[in-house]
Amino acid sequence: MNNAHIASAFDRDLERVQAMLMKMGGLVETAILDGAKSLEARDLELADSVRKGDRAIDALEEQVNAEATRVIALRAPTARDLRTVMTVIKISANLERCGDYAKNMAKRTTVLAETPPVGSASVSIRKMAREVQLMLKDALDAYVQRDAALAADVIQRDEDVDQLYNALFRELLTFMMEDPRNITPCMHLHFIAKNIERMGDHVTNMAEQVVYLVTGALPDESRQKQDVTAYVSEE
Amino acid sequence: MNNAHIASAFDRDLERVQAMLMKMGGLVETAILDGAKSLEARDLELADSVRKGDRAIDALEEQVNAEATRVIALRAPTARDLRTVMTVIKISANLERCGDYAKNMAKRTTVLAETPPVGSASVSIRKMAREVQLMLKDALDAYVQRDAALAADVIQRDEDVDQLYNALFRELLTFMMEDPRNITPCMHLHFIAKNIERMGDHVTNMAEQVVYLVTGALPDESRQKQDVTAYVSEE
């Protein structure tokens, strides 16, 4: 930009919106971990706090949207600056969905607390949740540092989450076949596992947005893999 | 806007982006109906075309995003105009998710075609899909006509979809308890039902965006209901 005043004004505005986004990310990371923890420990109080906590995440997304829109209207950013603001909006939308899934996990915890534990499913679920939370942390770091290689790494790690999910899916099927009393709890556990797997997809979306922001190219499904390798090999 | 040239230029640009959005909406409506149809008729060819068709939907979302961003950069719209472009971006994101769910439904159809049919589940699923497709049609009409009352009606109708889902969920549980051989197909049928229920949530999001665009207020979960009634009573 030619006008240094406008440039710095935009940067200040962007920093404020990004701070909101990072706060939102922190809340979602906690919600994912606490949701899984409440399930494993059958901690209804913790589950309840996760459910209530989603309101703050939703409120932050609305704030991010309103502020980002205001920045666009006020500063009329172009090129890279505009793309950055759009990326913030996309990332916050994905964070909001992850928050919803964590809330849903907590809801099901309250139902599952009344049923007998099924094998070590809640342990596997905690591992999945931990994996996704770390992916999320790195996706947000990749955004802040504009690090396409780290973002590409996050995209690759989503496969591990999918594998954890598939293994748990088969495990749950077996439990249900063994004893019909396992069916209802397994249905809920399966949903929780699927929701965590979906969180992984949303985190992958965020990472793809970062790749797009840094490289200017949003790879489609088929091209993703090789692009990913390309970025990783840059490390 | 003061400058009639800029105003009309913006309107032309917006119309072009909206045309893409409507094309995208049409493809998603078809994908939802064909996905459910392929399941009920065990039509693998149709299922395959739904799976392949999702690429076109994804491509349109990228186009809508790129064009909308270009319009913002080029025309620097403010106030209502900017909000409109932001709404188009949000709606296209929700449409893309619905497309993914339809694709997933088609994927599971290919798996389910190899298992014995379970009760009338696929009929209930087709009813749910039809309901959501009509909600989607109305949500897009509500956007085009800036009709908050119609959008509010769509938001209310999501409850019917949730009820259809809950009824099917209980039905599937019973089938699984009756015969373990039903467990695997029921798990897939359950997912399809849940995905359609989620499509309903995304269509509800679109309708909320329309309410926001027209009224300037995006009601939070707790206030939604009364706001909805408020708008509906305006009819």
Short mmCIF file of N, CA and C in Angstrom, two decimals, chain B residues 3 14 17-18 48 61 89 91 95 97 100 102 106 110 122 140 144 164 172 176 184 186 197 207 217 234:
data_model
loop_
_atom_site.label_atom_id
_atom_site.label_comp_id
_atom_site.label_asym_id
_atom_site.label_seq_id
_atom_site.Cartn_x
_atom_site.Cartn_y
_atom_site.Cartn_z
N ASN B 3 -21.88 7.27 -6.54
CA ASN B 3 -21.52 7.07 -7.94
C ASN B 3 -22.38 5.98 -8.57
N LEU B 14 -22.43 -8.50 -8.49
CA LEU B 14 -23.17 -9.28 -7.49
C LEU B 14 -24.09 -10.27 -8.18
N VAL B 17 -22.19 -13.29 -9.33
CA VAL B 17 -21.83 -14.18 -8.22
C VAL B 17 -23.08 -14.93 -7.73
N GLN B 18 -24.21 -14.19 -7.64
CA GLN B 18 -25.45 -14.82 -7.18
C GLN B 18 -25.90 -15.91 -8.13
N ASP B 48 -23.03 -43.24 -8.03
CA ASP B 48 -21.73 -42.87 -8.57
C ASP B 48 -21.75 -41.47 -9.16
N GLU B 61 -17.95 -23.51 -5.36
CA GLU B 61 -17.72 -22.76 -4.11
C GLU B 61 -16.42 -21.95 -4.24
N ILE B 89 -20.89 -15.57 0.53
CA ILE B 89 -19.76 -16.45 0.89
C ILE B 89 -20.19 -17.47 1.94
N ILE B 91 -23.26 -18.56 2.60
CA ILE B 91 -24.23 -19.50 2.05
C ILE B 91 -23.51 -20.55 1.20
N LEU B 95 -23.56 -24.57 1.51
CA LEU B 95 -23.96 -25.42 0.37
C LEU B 95 -22.90 -26.49 0.12
N ARG B 97 -20.88 -27.86 2.22
CA ARG B 97 -20.97 -28.91 3.24
C ARG B 97 -22.12 -29.87 2.91
N ASP B 100 -21.07 -32.26 0.39
CA ASP B 100 -20.22 -33.32 0.96
C ASP B 100 -21.08 -34.41 1.61
N ALA B 102 -24.17 -35.21 0.88
CA ALA B 102 -24.86 -35.97 -0.17
C ALA B 102 -23.90 -36.98 -0.79
N ALA B 106 -24.12 -41.12 -0.88
CA ALA B 106 -23.95 -41.94 -2.09
C ALA B 106 -22.87 -43.00 -1.87
N THR B 110 -23.31 -47.48 -1.88
CA THR B 110 -22.57 -48.56 -2.53
C THR B 110 -22.27 -49.67 -1.52
N SER B 122 -34.88 -46.86 4.39
CA SER B 122 -34.50 -46.04 3.24
C SER B 122 -35.67 -45.17 2.77
N LEU B 140 -32.91 -20.56 -0.32
CA LEU B 140 -32.32 -19.83 -1.45
C LEU B 140 -33.31 -18.79 -1.99
N VAL B 144 -32.88 -14.73 -2.31
CA VAL B 144 -33.11 -13.96 -3.54
C VAL B 144 -34.16 -12.88 -3.31
N LEU B 164 -37.97 -36.40 12.51
CA LEU B 164 -37.86 -37.56 11.61
C LEU B 164 -36.59 -38.34 11.95
N LEU B 172 -33.91 -47.75 14.19
CA LEU B 172 -32.67 -48.47 13.86
C LEU B 172 -32.13 -49.22 15.08
N MET B 176 -31.32 -53.28 15.32
CA MET B 176 -30.01 -53.80 15.73
C MET B 176 -30.14 -54.76 16.90
N THR B 184 -24.38 -53.68 11.17
CA THR B 184 -23.55 -52.95 10.20
C THR B 184 -24.40 -52.08 9.27
N CYS B 186 -27.29 -50.90 9.76
CA CYS B 186 -27.95 -49.84 10.55
C CYS B 186 -26.98 -48.72 10.91
N GLU B 197 -29.77 -34.88 8.69
CA GLU B 197 -30.15 -33.98 9.79
C GLU B 197 -29.17 -32.82 9.85
N ALA B 207 -30.50 -19.90 6.28
CA ALA B 207 -31.70 -19.11 6.55
C ALA B 207 -31.40 -18.04 7.60
N ALA B 217 -29.89 -8.48 12.31
CA ALA B 217 -29.66 -9.16 13.59
C ALA B 217 -29.55 -10.66 13.37
N GLU B 234 -45.27 -12.01 11.01
CA GLU B 234 -45.36 -10.89 10.07
C GLU B 234 -46.07 -11.32 8.78
#
